[in-house]
PDB file of C-alpha atoms in Angstrom:
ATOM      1  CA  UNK A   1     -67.741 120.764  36.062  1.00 41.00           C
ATOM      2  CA  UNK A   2     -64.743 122.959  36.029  1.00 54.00           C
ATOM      3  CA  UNK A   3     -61.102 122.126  37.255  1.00 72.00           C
ATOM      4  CA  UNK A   4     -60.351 122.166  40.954  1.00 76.00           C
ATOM      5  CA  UNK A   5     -58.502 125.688  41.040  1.00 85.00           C
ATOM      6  CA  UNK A   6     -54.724 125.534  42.163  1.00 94.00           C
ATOM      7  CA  UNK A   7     -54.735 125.922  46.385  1.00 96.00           C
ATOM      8  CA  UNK A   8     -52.402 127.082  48.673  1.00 98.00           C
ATOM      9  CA  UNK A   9     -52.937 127.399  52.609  1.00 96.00           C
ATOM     10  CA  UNK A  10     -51.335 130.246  55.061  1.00 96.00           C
ATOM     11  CA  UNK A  11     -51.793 128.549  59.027  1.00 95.00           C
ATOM     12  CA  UNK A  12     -50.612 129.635  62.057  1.00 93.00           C
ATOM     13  CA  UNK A  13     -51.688 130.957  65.740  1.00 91.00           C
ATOM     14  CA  UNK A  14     -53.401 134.115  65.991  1.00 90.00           C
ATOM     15  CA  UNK A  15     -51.116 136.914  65.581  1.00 92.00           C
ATOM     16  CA  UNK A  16     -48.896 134.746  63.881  1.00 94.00           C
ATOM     17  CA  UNK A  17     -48.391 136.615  60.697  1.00 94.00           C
ATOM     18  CA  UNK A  18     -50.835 134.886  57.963  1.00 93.00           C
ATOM     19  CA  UNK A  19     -53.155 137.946  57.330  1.00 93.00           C
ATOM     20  CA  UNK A  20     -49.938 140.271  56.280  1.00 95.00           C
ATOM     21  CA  UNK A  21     -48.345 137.604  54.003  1.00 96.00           C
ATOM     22  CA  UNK A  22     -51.938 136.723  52.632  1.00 96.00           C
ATOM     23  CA  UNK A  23     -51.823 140.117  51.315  1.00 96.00           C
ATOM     24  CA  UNK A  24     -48.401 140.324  50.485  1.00 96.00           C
ATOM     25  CA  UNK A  25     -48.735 137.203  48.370  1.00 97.00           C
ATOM     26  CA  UNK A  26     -52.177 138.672  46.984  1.00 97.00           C
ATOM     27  CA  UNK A  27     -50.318 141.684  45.958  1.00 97.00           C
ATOM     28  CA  UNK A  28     -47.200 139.772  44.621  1.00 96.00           C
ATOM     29  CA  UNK A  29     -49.276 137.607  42.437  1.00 96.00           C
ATOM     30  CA  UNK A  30     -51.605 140.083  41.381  1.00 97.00           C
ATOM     31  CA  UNK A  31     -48.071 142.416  40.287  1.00 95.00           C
ATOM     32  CA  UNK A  32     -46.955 139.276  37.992  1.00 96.00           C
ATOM     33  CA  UNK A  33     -50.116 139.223  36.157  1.00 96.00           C
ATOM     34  CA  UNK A  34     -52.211 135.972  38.076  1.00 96.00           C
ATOM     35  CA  UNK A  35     -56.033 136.047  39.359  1.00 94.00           C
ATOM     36  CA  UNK A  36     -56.136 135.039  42.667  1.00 96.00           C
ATOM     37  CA  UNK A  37     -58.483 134.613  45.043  1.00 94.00           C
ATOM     38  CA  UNK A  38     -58.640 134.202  49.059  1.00 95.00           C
ATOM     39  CA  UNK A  39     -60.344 132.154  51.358  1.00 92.00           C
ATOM     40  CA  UNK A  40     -60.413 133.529  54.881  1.00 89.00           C
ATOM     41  CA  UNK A  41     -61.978 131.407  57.480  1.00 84.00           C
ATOM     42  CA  UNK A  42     -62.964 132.597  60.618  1.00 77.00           C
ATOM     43  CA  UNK A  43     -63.686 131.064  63.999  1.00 68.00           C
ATOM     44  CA  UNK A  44     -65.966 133.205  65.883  1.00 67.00           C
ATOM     45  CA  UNK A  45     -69.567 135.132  64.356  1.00 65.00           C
ATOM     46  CA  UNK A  46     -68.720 137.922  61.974  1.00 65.00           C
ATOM     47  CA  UNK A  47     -70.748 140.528  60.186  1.00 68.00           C
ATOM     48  CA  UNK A  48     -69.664 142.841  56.839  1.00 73.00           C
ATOM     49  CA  UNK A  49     -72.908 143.996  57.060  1.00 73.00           C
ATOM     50  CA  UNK A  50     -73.990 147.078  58.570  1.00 79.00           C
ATOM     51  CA  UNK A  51     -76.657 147.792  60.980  1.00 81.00           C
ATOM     52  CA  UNK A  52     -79.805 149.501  59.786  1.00 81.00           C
ATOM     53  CA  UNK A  53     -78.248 149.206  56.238  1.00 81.00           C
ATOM     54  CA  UNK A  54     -80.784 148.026  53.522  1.00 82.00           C
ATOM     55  CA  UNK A  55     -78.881 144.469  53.460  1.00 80.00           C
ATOM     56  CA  UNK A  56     -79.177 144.371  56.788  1.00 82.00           C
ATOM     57  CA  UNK A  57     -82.420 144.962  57.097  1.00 85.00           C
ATOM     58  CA  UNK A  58     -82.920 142.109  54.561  1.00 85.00           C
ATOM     59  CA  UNK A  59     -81.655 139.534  55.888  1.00 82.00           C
ATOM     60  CA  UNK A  60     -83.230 140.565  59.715  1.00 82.00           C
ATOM     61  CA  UNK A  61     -85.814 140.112  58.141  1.00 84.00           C
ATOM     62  CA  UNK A  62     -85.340 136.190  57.109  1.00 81.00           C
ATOM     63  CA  UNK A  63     -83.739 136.095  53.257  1.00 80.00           C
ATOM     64  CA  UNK A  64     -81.819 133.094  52.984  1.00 82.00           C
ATOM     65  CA  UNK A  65     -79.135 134.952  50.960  1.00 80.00           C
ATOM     66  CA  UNK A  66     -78.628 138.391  49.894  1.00 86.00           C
ATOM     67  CA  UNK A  67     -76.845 139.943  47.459  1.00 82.00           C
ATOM     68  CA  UNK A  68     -75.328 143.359  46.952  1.00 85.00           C
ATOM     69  CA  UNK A  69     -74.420 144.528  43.991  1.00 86.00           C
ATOM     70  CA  UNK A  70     -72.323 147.930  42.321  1.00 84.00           C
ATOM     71  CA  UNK A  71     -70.624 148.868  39.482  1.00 89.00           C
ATOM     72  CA  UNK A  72     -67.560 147.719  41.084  1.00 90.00           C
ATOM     73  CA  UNK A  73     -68.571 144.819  43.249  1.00 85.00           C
ATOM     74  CA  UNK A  74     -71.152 142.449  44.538  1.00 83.00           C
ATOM     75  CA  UNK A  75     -70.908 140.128  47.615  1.00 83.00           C
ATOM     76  CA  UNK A  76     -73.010 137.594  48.651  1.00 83.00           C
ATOM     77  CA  UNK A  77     -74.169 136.986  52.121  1.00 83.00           C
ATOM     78  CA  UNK A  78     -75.707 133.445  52.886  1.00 85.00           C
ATOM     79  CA  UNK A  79     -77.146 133.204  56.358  1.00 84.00           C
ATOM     80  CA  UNK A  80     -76.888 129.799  57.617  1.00 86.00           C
ATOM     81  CA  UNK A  81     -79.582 130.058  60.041  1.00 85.00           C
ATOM     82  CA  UNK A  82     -78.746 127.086  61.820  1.00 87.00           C
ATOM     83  CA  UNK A  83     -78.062 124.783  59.602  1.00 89.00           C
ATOM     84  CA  UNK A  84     -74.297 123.484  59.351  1.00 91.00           C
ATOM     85  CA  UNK A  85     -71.173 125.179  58.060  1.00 88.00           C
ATOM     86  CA  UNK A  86     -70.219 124.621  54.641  1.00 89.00           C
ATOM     87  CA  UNK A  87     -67.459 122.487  53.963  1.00 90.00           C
ATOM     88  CA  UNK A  88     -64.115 123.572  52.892  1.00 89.00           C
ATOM     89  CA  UNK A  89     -64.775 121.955  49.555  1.00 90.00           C
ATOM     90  CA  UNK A  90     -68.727 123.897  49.279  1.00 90.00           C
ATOM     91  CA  UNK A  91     -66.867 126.809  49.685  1.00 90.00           C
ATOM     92  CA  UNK A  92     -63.846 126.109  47.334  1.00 90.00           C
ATOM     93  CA  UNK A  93     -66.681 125.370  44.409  1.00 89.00           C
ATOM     94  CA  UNK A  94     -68.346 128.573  44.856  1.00 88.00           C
ATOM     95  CA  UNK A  95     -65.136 130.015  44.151  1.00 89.00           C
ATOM     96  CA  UNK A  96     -64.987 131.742  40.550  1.00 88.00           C
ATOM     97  CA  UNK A  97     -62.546 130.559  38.148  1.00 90.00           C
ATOM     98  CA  UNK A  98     -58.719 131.902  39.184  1.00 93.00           C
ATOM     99  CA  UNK A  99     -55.459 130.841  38.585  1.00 95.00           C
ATOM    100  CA  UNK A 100     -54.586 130.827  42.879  1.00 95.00           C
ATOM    101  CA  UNK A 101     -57.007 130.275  45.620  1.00 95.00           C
ATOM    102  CA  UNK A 102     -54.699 131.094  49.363  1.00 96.00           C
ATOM    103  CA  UNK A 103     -56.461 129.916  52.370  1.00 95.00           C
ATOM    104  CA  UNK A 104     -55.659 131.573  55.433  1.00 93.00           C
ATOM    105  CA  UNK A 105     -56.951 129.815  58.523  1.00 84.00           C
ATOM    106  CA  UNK A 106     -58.565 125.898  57.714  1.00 86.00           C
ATOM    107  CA  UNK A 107     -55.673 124.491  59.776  1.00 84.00           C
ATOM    108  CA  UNK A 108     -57.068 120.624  59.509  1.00 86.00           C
ATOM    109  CA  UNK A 109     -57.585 120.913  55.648  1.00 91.00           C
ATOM    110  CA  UNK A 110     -55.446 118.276  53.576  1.00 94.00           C
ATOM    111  CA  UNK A 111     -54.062 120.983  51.577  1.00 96.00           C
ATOM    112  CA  UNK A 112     -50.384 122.461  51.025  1.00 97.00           C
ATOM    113  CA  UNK A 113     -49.810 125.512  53.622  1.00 97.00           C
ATOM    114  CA  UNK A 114     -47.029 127.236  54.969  1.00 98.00           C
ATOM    115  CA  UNK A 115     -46.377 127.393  58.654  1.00 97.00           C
ATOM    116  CA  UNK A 116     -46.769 131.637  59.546  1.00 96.00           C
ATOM    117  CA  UNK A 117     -44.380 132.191  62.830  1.00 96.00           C
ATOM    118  CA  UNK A 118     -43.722 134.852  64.711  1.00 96.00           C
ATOM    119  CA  UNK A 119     -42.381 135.463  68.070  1.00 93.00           C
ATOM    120  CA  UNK A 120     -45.428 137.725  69.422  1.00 91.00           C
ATOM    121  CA  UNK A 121     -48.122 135.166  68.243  1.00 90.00           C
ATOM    122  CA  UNK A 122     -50.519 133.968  71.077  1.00 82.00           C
ATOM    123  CA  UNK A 123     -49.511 130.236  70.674  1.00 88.00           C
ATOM    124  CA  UNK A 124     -45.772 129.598  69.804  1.00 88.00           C
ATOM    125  CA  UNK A 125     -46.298 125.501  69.781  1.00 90.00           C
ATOM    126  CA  UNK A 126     -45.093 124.883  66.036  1.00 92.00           C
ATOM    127  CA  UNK A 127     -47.894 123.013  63.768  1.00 94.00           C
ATOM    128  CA  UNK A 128     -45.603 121.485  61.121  1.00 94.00           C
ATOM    129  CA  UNK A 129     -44.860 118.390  62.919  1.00 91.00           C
ATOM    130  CA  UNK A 130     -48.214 117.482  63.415  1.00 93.00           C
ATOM    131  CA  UNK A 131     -49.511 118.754  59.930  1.00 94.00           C
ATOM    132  CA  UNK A 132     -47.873 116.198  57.361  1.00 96.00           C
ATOM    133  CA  UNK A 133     -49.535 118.950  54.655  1.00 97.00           C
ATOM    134  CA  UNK A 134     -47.290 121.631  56.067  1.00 97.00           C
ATOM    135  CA  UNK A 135     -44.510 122.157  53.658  1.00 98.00           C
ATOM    136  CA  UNK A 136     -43.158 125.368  54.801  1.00 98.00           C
ATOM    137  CA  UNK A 137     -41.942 127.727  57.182  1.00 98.00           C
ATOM    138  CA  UNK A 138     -41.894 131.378  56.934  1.00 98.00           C
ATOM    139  CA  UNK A 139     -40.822 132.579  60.525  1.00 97.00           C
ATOM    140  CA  UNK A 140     -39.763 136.180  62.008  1.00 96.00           C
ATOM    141  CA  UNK A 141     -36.967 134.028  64.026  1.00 96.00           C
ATOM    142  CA  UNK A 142     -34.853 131.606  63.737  1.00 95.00           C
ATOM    143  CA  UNK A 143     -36.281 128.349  63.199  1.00 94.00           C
ATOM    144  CA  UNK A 144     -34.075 125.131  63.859  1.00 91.00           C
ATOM    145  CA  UNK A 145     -36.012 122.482  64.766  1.00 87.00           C
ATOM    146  CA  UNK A 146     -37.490 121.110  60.882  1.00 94.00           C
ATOM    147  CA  UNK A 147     -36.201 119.921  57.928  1.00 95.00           C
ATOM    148  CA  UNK A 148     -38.886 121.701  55.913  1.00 97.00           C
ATOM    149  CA  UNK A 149     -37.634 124.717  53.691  1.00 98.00           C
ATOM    150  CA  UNK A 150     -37.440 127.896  55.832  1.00 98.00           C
ATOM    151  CA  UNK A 151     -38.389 131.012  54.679  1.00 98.00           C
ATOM    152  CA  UNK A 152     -37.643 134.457  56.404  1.00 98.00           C
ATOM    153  CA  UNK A 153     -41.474 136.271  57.088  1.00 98.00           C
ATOM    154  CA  UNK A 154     -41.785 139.163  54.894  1.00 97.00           C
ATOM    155  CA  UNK A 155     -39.340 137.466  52.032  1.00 98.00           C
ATOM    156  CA  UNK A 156     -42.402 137.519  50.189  1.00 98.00           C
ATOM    157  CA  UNK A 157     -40.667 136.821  46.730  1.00 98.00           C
ATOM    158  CA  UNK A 158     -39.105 133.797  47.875  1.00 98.00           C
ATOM    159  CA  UNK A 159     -42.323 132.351  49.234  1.00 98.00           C
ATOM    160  CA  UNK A 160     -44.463 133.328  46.113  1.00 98.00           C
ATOM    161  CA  UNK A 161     -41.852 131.678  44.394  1.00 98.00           C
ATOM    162  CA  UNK A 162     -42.180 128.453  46.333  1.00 98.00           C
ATOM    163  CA  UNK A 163     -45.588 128.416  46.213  1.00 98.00           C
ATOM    164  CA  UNK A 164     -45.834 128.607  43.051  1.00 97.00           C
ATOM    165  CA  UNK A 165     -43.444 125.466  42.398  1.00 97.00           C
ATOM    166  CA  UNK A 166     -45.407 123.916  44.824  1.00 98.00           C
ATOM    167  CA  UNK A 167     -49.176 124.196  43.432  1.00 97.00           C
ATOM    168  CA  UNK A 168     -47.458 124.096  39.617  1.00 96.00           C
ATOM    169  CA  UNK A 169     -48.740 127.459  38.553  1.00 95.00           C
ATOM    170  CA  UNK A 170     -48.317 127.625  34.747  1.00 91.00           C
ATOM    171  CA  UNK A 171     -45.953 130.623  33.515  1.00 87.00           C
ATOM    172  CA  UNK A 172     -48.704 133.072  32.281  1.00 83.00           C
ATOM    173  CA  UNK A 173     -48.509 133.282  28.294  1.00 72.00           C
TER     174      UNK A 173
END
């Protein structure tokens, strides 16, 4: 069995800025030589599939899991098919080996995360004080009201940074 990969969670209210720094982050550790992969959960039905493509058609037609696969990538599609969603940690060990897994989204997880604000998001009610795994702030605003660090939203080096201190990612050789 292989080491738990480091982990580091982006939360927040829709439209609250965690898809953007996802992918900044993604991009800033990528640029300093790291493998990292995401975790993006999602909380309503979603499809990468096409209709009427072949892998479509595939799994319309009852496969438990399909795969598609090109010289440049392959992704897996498991159809649940009413049994229950996998757990954050089935996921997590399906994961292939990386020096970074972010997870954007998993709110309730017992993991360390950073609090994505912004000022246009749908629900402004901060999550930090009722998330004791919340040990960050990266806000579009001023934010007064916590004695976690603060960081300002697209300060991207700072939080990679932080994160990094955080989850203990090793210097890379």
């Amino acid at each position: 069995m292989s080491e738990r990969p480091k982990i580091f969670g982006i939360s927040g209210w829709k439209n609250s800025g965690k898809t953007g720094l996802a992918v900044r982050l993604v991009e800033e550790f990528t640029r300093r030589g790291y493998r990292i992969s995401t975790i993006k959960h999602a909380h309503h039905d979603f499809d990468i599939d096409k209709v009427g493509a072949d892998s479509y058609r595939h799994r319309q037609a009852g496969a438990h899991e399909v795969t598609i696969v090109s010289g440049t990538r392959y992704a897996i599609m498991h159809e649940l098919r009413g049994a229950a969603e996998p757990s954050f940690e089935e996921i997590l060990g399906r994961i292939a080996p990386c020096d970074l897994v972010l997870i954007e989204g998993y709110k309730r997880e017992p993991i360390p995360k950073i609090e994505a604000r912004r000022l246009e998001s749908a629900n402004r009610e901060p999550l930090a004080s009722g998330d004791p795994h919340i040990v960050a702030i990266a806000a579009d605003h001023p934010v007064t009201d916590t004695t976690l660090p603060v960081f300002d939203l697209d300060d991207t080096l700072a939080i990679a940074d932080f994160i990094a201190a955080t989850v203990a990612l090793p210097p890379l050789k």
